[in-house]
XYZ file of C-alpha atoms in Angstrom:
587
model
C 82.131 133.578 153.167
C 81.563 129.796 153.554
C 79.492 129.417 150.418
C 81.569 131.760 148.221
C 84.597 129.471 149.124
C 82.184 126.577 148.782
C 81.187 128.025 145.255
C 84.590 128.536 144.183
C 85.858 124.788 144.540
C 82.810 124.036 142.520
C 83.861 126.001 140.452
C 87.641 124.841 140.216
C 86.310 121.044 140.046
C 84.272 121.983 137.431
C 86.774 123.882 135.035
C 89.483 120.951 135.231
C 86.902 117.791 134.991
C 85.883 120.166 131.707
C 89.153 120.662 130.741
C 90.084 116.878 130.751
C 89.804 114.789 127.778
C 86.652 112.348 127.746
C 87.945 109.289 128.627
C 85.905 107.402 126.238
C 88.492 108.839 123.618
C 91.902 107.956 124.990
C 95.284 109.434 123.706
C 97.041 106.769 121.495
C 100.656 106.303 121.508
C 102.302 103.346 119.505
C 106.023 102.976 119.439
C 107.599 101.045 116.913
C 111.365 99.921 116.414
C 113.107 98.864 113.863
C 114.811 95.459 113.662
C 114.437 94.632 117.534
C 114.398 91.062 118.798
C 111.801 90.032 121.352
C 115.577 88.945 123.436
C 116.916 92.304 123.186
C 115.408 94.006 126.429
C 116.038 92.837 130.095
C 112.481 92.280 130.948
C 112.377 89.170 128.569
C 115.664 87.797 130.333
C 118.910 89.441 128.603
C 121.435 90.275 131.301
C 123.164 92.011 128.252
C 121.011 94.918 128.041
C 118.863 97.118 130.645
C 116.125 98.543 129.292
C 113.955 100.187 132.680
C 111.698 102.562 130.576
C 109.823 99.842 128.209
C 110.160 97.030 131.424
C 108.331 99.423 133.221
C 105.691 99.802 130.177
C 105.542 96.412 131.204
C 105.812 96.353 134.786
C 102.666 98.502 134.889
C 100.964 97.493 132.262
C 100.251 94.114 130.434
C 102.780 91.956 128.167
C 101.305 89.912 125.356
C 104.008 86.850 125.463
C 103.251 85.687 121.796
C 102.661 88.598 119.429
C 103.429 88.036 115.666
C 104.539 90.459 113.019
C 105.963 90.193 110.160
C 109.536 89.168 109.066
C 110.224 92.427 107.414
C 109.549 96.146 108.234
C 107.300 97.302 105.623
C 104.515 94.142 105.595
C 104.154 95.109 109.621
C 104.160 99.043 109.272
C 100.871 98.275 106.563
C 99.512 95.018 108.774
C 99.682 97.841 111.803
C 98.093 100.532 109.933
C 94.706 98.526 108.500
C 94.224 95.230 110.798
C 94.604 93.434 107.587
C 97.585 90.996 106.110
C 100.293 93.428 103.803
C 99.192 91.503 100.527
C 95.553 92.081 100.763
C 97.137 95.932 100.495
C 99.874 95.724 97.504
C 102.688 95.407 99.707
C 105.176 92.664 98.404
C 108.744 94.563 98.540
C 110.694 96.984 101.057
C 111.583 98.966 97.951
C 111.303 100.271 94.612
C 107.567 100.828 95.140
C 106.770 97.392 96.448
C 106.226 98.793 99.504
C 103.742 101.152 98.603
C 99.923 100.456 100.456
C 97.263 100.327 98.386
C 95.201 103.602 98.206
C 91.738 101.491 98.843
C 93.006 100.177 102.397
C 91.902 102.009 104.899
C 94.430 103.057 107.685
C 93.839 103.404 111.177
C 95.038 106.852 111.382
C 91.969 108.191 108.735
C 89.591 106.646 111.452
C 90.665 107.794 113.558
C 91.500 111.260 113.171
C 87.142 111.042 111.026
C 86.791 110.306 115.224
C 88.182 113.893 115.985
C 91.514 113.047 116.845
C 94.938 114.920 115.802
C 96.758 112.533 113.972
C 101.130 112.526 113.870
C 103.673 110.026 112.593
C 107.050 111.275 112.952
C 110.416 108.347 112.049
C 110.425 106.116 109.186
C 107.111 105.616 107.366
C 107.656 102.884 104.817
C 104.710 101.977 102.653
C 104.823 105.343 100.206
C 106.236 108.275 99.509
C 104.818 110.680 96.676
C 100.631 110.865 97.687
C 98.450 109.527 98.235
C 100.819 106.609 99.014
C 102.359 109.553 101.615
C 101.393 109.403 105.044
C 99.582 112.718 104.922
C 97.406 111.452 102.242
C 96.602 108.658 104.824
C 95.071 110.359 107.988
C 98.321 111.845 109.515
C 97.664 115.610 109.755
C 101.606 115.965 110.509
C 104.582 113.662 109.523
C 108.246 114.290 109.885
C 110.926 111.533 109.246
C 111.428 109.439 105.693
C 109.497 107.074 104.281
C 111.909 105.228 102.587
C 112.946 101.443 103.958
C 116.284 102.558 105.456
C 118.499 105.518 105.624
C 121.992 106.237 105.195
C 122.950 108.596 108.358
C 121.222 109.316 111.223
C 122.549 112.276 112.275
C 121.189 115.540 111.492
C 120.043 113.714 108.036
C 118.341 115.010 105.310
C 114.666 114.662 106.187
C 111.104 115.906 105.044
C 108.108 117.447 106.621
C 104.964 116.913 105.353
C 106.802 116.616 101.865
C 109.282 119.532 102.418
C 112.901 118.906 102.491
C 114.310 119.670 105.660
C 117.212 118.920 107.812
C 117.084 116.616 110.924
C 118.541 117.692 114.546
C 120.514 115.573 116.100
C 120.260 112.155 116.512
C 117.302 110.666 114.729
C 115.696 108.610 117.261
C 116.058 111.850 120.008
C 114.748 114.483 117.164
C 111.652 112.324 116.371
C 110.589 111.895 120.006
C 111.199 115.722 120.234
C 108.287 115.638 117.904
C 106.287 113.374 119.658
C 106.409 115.561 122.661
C 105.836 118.492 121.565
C 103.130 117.111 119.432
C 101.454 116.084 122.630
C 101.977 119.414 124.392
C 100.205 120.985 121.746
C 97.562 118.756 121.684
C 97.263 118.055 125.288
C 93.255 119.247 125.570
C 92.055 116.813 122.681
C 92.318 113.496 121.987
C 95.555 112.544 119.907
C 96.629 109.466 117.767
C 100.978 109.898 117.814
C 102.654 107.175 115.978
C 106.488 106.778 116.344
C 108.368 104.282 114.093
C 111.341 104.597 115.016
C 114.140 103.161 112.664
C 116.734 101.482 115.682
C 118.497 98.962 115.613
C 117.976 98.894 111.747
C 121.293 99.487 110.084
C 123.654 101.580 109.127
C 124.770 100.918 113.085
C 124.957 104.149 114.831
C 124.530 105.918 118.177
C 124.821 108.597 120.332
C 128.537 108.481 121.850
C 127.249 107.602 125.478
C 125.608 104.709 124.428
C 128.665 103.063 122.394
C 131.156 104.189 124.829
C 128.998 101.961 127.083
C 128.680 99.031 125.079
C 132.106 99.230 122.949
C 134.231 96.762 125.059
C 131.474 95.123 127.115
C 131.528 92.073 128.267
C 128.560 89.937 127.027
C 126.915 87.407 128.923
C 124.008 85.561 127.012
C 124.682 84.404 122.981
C 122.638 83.105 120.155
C 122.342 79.533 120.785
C 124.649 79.248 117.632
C 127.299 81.237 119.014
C 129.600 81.069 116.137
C 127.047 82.948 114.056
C 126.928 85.543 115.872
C 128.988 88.879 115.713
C 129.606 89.838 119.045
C 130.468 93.225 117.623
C 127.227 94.281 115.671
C 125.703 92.700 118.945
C 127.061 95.415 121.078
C 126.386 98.261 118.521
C 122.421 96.827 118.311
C 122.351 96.904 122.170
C 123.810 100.446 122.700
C 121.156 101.634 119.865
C 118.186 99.846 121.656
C 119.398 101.610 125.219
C 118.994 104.867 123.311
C 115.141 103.671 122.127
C 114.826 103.090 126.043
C 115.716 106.501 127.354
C 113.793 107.847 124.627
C 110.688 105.910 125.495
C 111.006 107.252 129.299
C 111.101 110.350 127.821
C 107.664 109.881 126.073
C 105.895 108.499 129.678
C 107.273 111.124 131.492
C 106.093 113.620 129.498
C 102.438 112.140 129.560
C 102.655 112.163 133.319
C 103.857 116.060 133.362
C 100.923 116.526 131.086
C 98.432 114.678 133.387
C 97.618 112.140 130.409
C 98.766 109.137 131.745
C 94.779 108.107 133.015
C 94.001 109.116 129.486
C 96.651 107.541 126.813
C 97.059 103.923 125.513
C 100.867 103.547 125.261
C 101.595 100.663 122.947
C 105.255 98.930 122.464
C 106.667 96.645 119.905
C 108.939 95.841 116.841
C 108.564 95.487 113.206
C 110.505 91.860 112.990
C 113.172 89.707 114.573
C 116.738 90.901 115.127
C 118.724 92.178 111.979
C 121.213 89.761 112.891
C 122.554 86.531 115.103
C 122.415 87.406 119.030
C 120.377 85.926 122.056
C 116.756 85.549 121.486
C 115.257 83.315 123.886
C 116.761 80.338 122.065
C 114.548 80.731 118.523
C 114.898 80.012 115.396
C 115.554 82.526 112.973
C 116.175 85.881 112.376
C 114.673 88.976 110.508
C 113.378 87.458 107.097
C 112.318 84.153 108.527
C 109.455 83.280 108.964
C 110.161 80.833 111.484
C 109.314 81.900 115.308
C 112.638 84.345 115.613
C 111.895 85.687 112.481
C 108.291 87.225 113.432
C 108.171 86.970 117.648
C 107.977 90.520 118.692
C 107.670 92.227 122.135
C 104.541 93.936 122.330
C 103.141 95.663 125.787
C 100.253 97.894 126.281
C 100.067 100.192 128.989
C 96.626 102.144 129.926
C 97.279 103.609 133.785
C 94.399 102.883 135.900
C 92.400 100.558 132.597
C 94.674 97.457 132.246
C 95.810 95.515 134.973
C 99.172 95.759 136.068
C 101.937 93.359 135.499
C 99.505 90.773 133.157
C 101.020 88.914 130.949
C 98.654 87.408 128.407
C 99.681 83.756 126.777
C 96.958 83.963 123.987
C 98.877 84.751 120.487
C 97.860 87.995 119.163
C 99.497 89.791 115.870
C 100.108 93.062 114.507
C 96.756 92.739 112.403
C 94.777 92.909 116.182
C 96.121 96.166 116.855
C 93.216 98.630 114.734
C 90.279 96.672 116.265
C 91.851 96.432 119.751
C 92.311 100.163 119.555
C 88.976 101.196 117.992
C 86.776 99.308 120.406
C 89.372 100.058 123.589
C 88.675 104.132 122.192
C 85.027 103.650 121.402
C 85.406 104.294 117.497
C 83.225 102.119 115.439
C 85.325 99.936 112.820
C 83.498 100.619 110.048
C 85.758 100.213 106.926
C 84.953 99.600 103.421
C 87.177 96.320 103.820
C 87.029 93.677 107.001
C 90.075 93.548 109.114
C 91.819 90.010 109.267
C 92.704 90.899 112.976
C 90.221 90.841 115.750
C 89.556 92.781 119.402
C 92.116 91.834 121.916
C 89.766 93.717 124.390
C 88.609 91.009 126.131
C 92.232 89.652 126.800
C 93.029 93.028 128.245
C 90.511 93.382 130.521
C 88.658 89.789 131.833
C 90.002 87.438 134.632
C 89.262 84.759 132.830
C 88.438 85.454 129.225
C 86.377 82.925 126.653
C 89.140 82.802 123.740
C 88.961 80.422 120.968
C 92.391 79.083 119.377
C 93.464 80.965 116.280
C 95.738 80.581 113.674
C 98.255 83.334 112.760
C 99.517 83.379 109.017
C 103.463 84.653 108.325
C 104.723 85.228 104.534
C 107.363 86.872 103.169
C 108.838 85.973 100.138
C 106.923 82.746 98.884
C 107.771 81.564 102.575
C 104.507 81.036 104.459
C 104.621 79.781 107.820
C 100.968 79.234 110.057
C 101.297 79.599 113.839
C 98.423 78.117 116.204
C 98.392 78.389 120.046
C 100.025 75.105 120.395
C 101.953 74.192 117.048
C 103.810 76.141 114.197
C 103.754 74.564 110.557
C 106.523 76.080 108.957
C 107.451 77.016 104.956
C 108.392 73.464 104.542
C 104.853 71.895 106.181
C 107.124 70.762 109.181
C 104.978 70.776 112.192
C 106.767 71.915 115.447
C 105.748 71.787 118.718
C 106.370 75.362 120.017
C 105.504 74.871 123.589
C 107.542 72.015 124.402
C 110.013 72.752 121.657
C 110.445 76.719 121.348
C 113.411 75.987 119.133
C 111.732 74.123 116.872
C 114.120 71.063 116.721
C 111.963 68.479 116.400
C 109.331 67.624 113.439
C 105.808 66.354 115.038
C 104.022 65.922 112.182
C 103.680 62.155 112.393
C 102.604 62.355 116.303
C 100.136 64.775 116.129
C 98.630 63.866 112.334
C 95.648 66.161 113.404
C 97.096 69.383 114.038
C 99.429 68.750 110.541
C 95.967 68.572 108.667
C 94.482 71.582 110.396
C 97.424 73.786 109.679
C 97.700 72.555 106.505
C 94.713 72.922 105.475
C 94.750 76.743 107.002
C 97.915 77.301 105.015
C 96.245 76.076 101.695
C 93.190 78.404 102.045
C 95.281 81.309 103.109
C 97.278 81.121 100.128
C 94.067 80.355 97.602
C 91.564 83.597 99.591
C 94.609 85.965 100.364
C 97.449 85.755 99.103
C 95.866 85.388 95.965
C 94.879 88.655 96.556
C 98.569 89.909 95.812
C 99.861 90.833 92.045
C 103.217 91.897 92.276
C 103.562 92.248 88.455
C 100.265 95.255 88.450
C 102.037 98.619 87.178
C 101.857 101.288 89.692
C 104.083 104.301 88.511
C 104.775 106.794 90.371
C 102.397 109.423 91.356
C 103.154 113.190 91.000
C 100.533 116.228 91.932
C 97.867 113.981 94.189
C 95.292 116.834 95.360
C 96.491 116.155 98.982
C 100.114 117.560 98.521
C 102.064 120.279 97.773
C 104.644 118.399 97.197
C 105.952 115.568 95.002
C 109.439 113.628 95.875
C 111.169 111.710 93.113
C 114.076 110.161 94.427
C 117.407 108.088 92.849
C 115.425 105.521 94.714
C 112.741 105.459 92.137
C 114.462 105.417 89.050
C 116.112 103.330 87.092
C 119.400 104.564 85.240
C 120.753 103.826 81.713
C 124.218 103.555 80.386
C 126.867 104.195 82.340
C 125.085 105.536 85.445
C 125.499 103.557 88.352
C 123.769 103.556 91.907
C 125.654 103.920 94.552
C 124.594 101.006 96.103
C 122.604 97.622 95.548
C 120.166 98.624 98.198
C 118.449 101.326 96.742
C 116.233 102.845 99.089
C 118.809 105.705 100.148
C 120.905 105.694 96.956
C 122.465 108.033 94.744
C 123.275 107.801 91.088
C 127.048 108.751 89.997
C 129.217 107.425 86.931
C 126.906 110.061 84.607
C 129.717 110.229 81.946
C 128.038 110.129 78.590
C 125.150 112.287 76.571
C 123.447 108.742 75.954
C 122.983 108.255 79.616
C 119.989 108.731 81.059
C 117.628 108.562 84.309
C 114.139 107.597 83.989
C 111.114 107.733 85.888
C 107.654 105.994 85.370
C 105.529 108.044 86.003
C 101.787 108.998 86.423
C 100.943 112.619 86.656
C 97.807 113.071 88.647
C 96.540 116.258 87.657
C 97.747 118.245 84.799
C 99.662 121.989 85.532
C 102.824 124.126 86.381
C 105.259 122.211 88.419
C 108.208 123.952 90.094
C 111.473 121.641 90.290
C 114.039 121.778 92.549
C 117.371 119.420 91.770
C 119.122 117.837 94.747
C 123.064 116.937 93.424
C 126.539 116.809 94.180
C 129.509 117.529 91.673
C 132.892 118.945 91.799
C 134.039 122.381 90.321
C 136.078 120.715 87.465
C 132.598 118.832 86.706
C 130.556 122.128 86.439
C 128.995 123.407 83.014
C 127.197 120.212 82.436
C 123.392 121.399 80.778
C 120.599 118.710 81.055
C 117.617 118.356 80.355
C 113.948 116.888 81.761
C 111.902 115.957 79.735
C 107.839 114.584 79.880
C 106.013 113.728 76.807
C 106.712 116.585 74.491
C 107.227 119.041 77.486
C 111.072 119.912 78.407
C 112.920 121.583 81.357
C 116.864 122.629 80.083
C 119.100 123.801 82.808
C 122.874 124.653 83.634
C 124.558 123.305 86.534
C 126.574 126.316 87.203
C 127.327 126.038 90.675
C 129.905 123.415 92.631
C 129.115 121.480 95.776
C 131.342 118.533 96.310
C 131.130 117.204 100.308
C 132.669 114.159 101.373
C 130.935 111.014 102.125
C 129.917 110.867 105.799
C 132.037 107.825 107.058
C 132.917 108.846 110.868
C 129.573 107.952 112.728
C 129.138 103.917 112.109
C 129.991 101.937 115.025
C 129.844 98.977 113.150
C 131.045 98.679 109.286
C 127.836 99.105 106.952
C 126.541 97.296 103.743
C 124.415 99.961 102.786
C 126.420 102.748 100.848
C 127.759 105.805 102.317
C 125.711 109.134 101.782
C 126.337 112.908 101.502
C 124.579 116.080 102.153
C 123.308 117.301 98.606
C 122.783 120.871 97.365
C 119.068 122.213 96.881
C 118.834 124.466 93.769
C 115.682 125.716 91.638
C 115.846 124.618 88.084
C 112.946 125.783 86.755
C 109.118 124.865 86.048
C 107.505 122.483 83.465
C 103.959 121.883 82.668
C 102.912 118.064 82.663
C 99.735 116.704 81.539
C 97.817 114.329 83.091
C 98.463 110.691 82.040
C 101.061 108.181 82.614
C 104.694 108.489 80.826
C 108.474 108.762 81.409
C 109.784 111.529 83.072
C 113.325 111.723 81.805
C 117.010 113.327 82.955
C 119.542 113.358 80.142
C 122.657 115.353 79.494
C 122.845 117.301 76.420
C 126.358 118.953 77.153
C 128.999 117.148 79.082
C 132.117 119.875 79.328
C 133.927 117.469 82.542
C 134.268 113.849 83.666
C 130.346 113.726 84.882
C 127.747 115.548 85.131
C 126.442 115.227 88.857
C 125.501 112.817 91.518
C 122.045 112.638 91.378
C 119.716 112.282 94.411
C 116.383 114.063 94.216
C 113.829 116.092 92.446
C 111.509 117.594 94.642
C 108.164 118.849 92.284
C 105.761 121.713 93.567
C 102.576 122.342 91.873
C 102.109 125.640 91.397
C 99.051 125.578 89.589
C 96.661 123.385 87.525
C 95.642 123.267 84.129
C-alpha cells in the first residue's frame, strides 16, 4: 500500500510539472495606455490619484525611473512592436495613413508567435488598418478593438474582430481586458504573447459612472507647476479614467494568479506619451507632443514573480525601442530579424547587483522636433543643453558650462538625423490596400478618403469621422487605392440618413468596373452626446446601419475607388462612414 501511494504522488508531481509551461518560454503581457503621464499614478508621488494595482506591479516587481517613448501614440505603438525608431518603419502621422508600419519591419508579435506562442492584441492598434498593415497580417493570431488613432465613444462602440464589424460591450477599457482574460484562460497550457493597448486617458473623456462620481467634485491636491494652464476639470475626468485602467490591470494579475501563471508571465506596464493635457507631472516640461522630458517620460514597470527582484528601481534610461530585445533574450527567442533593432537587452539591468552599463543616448522626434536624451543631459529641438539631474525642469541652458556634453549630443543629433531619419519619406505613395492574402476582410473608412464638393467631414480630426453635406450629383468620395489581388468583392455600406433623404441611387465605381445601388431603407439615430465627462474636440459619432450593396470585380493594380450620386430625390444622400469589402473569390 506504501508504494502504490508512493507511486501515485509520483505520479501527480509528474502530470502537473508536465502540464506547466517551460519556463524558458514565459507568458508575455504588455499593457499600454493611452495619453498617461509618468505623474498620474500614486506610486510616482500624486496624492491626487490611487492607483494600488500598477503600484503593486511595482511594488513587486522593478520600476525603470527613466523610460522614453515617444511624444505621440502611433511612433511608440511601432517603436514597441520592432525595437526600432517609427521612421526607420514609415510612420510619420497619427492619421490618414501616416501611421501605417512598413510591411518590411518586422514586429515582435511574428517572432514571437514563429517561437510557438499564441499571439492577441485586443484595444487600439494604430499603425494600419486594411492588411497587411492590419495587426493580423502582423503576427497577432486574434485582434479585437480599432486601429484607428482615436475613437469617438467608448461605450458599446462600433468595433472589429479580426476585420469583422462588430459591436463592443460595455465600457471599452473593461470589454478589452475581458478579452485578455479569457484569451489567457484559453491559452493557459502554452506559452502566450497578449498585448493590451488600451486607449485611456486619450480623449473623448469618458468613464464608467463610479469612477466620475468619484472624481467629479474632488478636491485636488498637487498641480502642474503652471497652475493656470491647467484645467482642473479635464484633470479630474483623466484621473477617474486612469483609476478605471487600475482596477482593470488588477483584474489582469489576478487572473494570472487564479491561473497559476504568475511564476510564468512577464507583466509589462507603461504609456504611449506624456499627459494629453496640463496637470502634475513631477514638475516637467511639456506635455504630449513635446519632445521635451514631459512630453516622452513614461512609467514603465516589469513584473516577473520569483525572476526580477522586488521593489528595484533601475536609474539607467531605457526606451520603448529596448522592449523586443529585452523580451526575446528574457524568453529565450533568438532576435534574428531581417533588420537590426535600434534598442538593446535591458536583461542585464533586470537581473545583476551591479550591472556594467555604458551611457547611451536616447533620440525623440516628432514633427521636425528632435530632442537627444543622455544619462546626465538632454539637448533639446533648439540645441539647448539642460541639465536633467540637477534641473528636471529644464530651466536652465548649460551649454556654455559643460561645452563637452553640447558637442557630444550634438554631434549624436546630427548623425541621427543624416543615418535615420533620413530613412523617412513622408511624400512615398502608399494607397490603400484592399484583398491582402491574409484577410477576409478589407475596411475602407470616411477616415481614408478624401471628399469633393460639397461633402464635408464631420470633423477636422479624421480618424473617427463621418462624411455628411452630400447634396449634389457632382459630389464625390474617393479612395486611392491599390487592389492586391484581382476578384469578386462583396460590399457592405455603413450610413446614416433620414426617411425624407431616402431614394438616393449611387454608384462605386473602379476603373471601368461599377457597383449601382438604392438606398431604400431609413436609419437616422442621434448623435451620442450624454457620456463625455468633459466637453470634446473630436466630433460626435453615431451608430451606423450595415446593409449589403452588392459585389464588384476589381483588378489588380492601383486606381480610384469612387462613391458618387447619380440620383439625388432629398436634401442628401447619406452620412457616410464605411465600406467593409469581402473577397469572395479571385480572378
Amino acid at each position: 500500500m506504501k508504494n502504490l501511494i508512493l507511486l501515485l504522488l509520483a505520479s501527480l508531481f509528474f502530470n502537473a510539472c508536465t502540464n506547466k509551461q517551460s519556463p524558458s518560454k514565459p507568458n508575455i503581457v504588455i499593457i499600454l495606455s493611452d495619453d498617461q503621464a509618468w505623474g498620474d499614478l500614486s506610486i510616482n508621488g500624486n496624492t491626487n490619484i490611487e492607483t494600488p494595482n500598477i503600484d503593486k506591479l511595482a511594488e513587486t516587481g522593478v520600476t525603470f525611473d527613466r523610460f522614453y517613448v515617444c511624444a505621440v501614440c502611433s511612433p511608440t505603438r511601432a517603436e514597441l512592436l520592432t525595437g526600432r525608431y517609427h521612421v526607420r518603419g514609415g510612420v510619420y502621422s497619427t492619421s490618414s495613413g501616416g501611421e501605417r508600419l512598413d510591411t518590411d519591419e518586422t514586429t515582435i508579435a511574428e517572432v514571437f508567435k514563429s517561437a510557438g506562442y499564441a499571439t492577441a492584441a485586443y484595444g487600439k492598434w494604430h499603425n494600419g488598418m486594411q492588411a497587411p498593415y492590419h495587426p493580423n497580417s502582423r503576427g497577432f493570431d486574434d485582434f479585437y478593438g480599432f486601429c484607428s488613432g482615436h475613437w469617438g465613444n467608448y461605450f458599446s462602440p462600433m468595433l472589429e474582430h479580426n476585420g469583422d464589424i462588430v459591436k463592443g460591450n460595455g465600457f471599452t477599457i473593461d470589454d478589452f481586458t475581458d478579452h485578455g482574460l479569457q484569451f489567457m484562460e484559453d491559452h493557459k497550457d502554452q506559452p502566450f504573447f497578449l498585448y493590451l493597448p488600451f486607449n485611456t486617458p486619450h480623449s473623448p473623456m469618458q468613464a464608467p459612472k463610479a469612477y466620475w462620481d468619484k472624481f467629479e467634485h474632488k478636491e485636488l491636491s498637487m498641480f502642474h507647476r503652471d497652475k493656470e494652464k491647467e484645467d482642473i476639470d479635464f484633470t479630474r475626468a483623466a484621473l477617474a479614467m486612469c483609476e478605471n485602467i487600475d482596477w482593470n490591470v488588477g483584474r489582469i494579475t489576478r487572473k494570472i494568479e487564479e491561473l497559476g501563471l504568475a511564476e510564468n508571465t512577464i507583466v509589462i506596464y507603461l504609456s504611449d506619451n506624456g499627459p494629453n493635457d496640463w496637470r502634475w507631472n513631477g514638475g516637467m516640461k511639456g506635455k504630449k507632443g513635446s519632445t521635451d522630458e514631459g512630453g516622452v517620460r513614461s512609467p514603465m514597470i516589469m513584473n516577473w514573480s520569483g525572476v526580477l527582484p522586488k521593489g528595484k528601481v533601475i536609474k539607467q534610461i531605457a526606451g520603448a525601442i529596448d522592449l523586443f530585445p529585452t523580451l526575446s533574450e528574457l524568453s529565450g527567442i533568438e532576435l534574428n530579424t531581417p533588420k537590426q533593432p535600434d534598442g538593446k537587452s535591458l536583461k542585464t539591468l533586470l537581473l545583476d547587483e551591479n550591472p556594467e552599463w555604458d551611457d547611451r543616448i536616447l533620440v525623440n522626434y516628432w514633427a521636425g522636433k528632435t530632442s537627444v536624451r543622455s544619462q546626465k543631459f538632454r539637448l533639446d529641438q533648439e540645441d539647448r543643453l539642460f541639465d536633467m539631474e540637477n534641473d528636471p525642469g529644464q530651466s536652465k541652458n548649460v551649454a556654455q558650462e559643460f561645452p563637452e556634453a553640447f558637442k557630444r549630443l550634438s554631434t549624436a543629433k546630427e548623425s541621427w538625423k543624416k543615418d535615420v531619419l533620413s530613412e523617412l519619406d513622408p511624400s512615398v505613395k502608399r494607397p490603400f490596400t484592399i484583398g491582402h492574402t491574409s484577410m477576409e476582410y478589407t475596411q475602407l473608412p470616411a477616415r481614408d478618403a478624401v471628399p469633393h464638393g460639397n461633402i464635408l467631414r464631420s470633423n477636422k480630426h479624421p480618424n473617427c469621422t463621418y462624411f455628411t453635406n452630400w447634396t449634389n450629383i457632382n459630389d464625390t468620395i474617393t479612395f486611392d487605392v491599390e487592389v492586391l489581388n484581382s476578384g469578386t468583392y462583396e460590399v457592405e455600406l455603413f450610413y446614416t440618413c433620414p426617411p425624407e433623404d431616402i431614394g438616393s441611387a449611387v454608384r462605386l465605381s473602379y476603373k471601368g468596373a461599377v457597383l449601382d445601388f438604392l438606398l431604400s431603407e431609413a436609419f437616422d439615430p442621434p448623435l451620442k452626446k450624454d457620456t463625455d465627462i468633459y466637453p470634446r474636440m473630436e466630433g460626435y459619432v453615431k451608430d451606423f446601419k450595415r446593409t449589403n450593396i452588392g459585389s464588384i470585380h476589381l483588378t489588380k493594380g492601383t486606381g480610384e475607388l469612387s462613391l458618387q450620386a447619380t440620383k439625388i430625390p432629398g436634401r442628401q444622400v447619406m452620412d457616410f462612414r464605411l465600406l467593409l469589402l469581402k473577397k469572395i473569390n479571385e480572378n
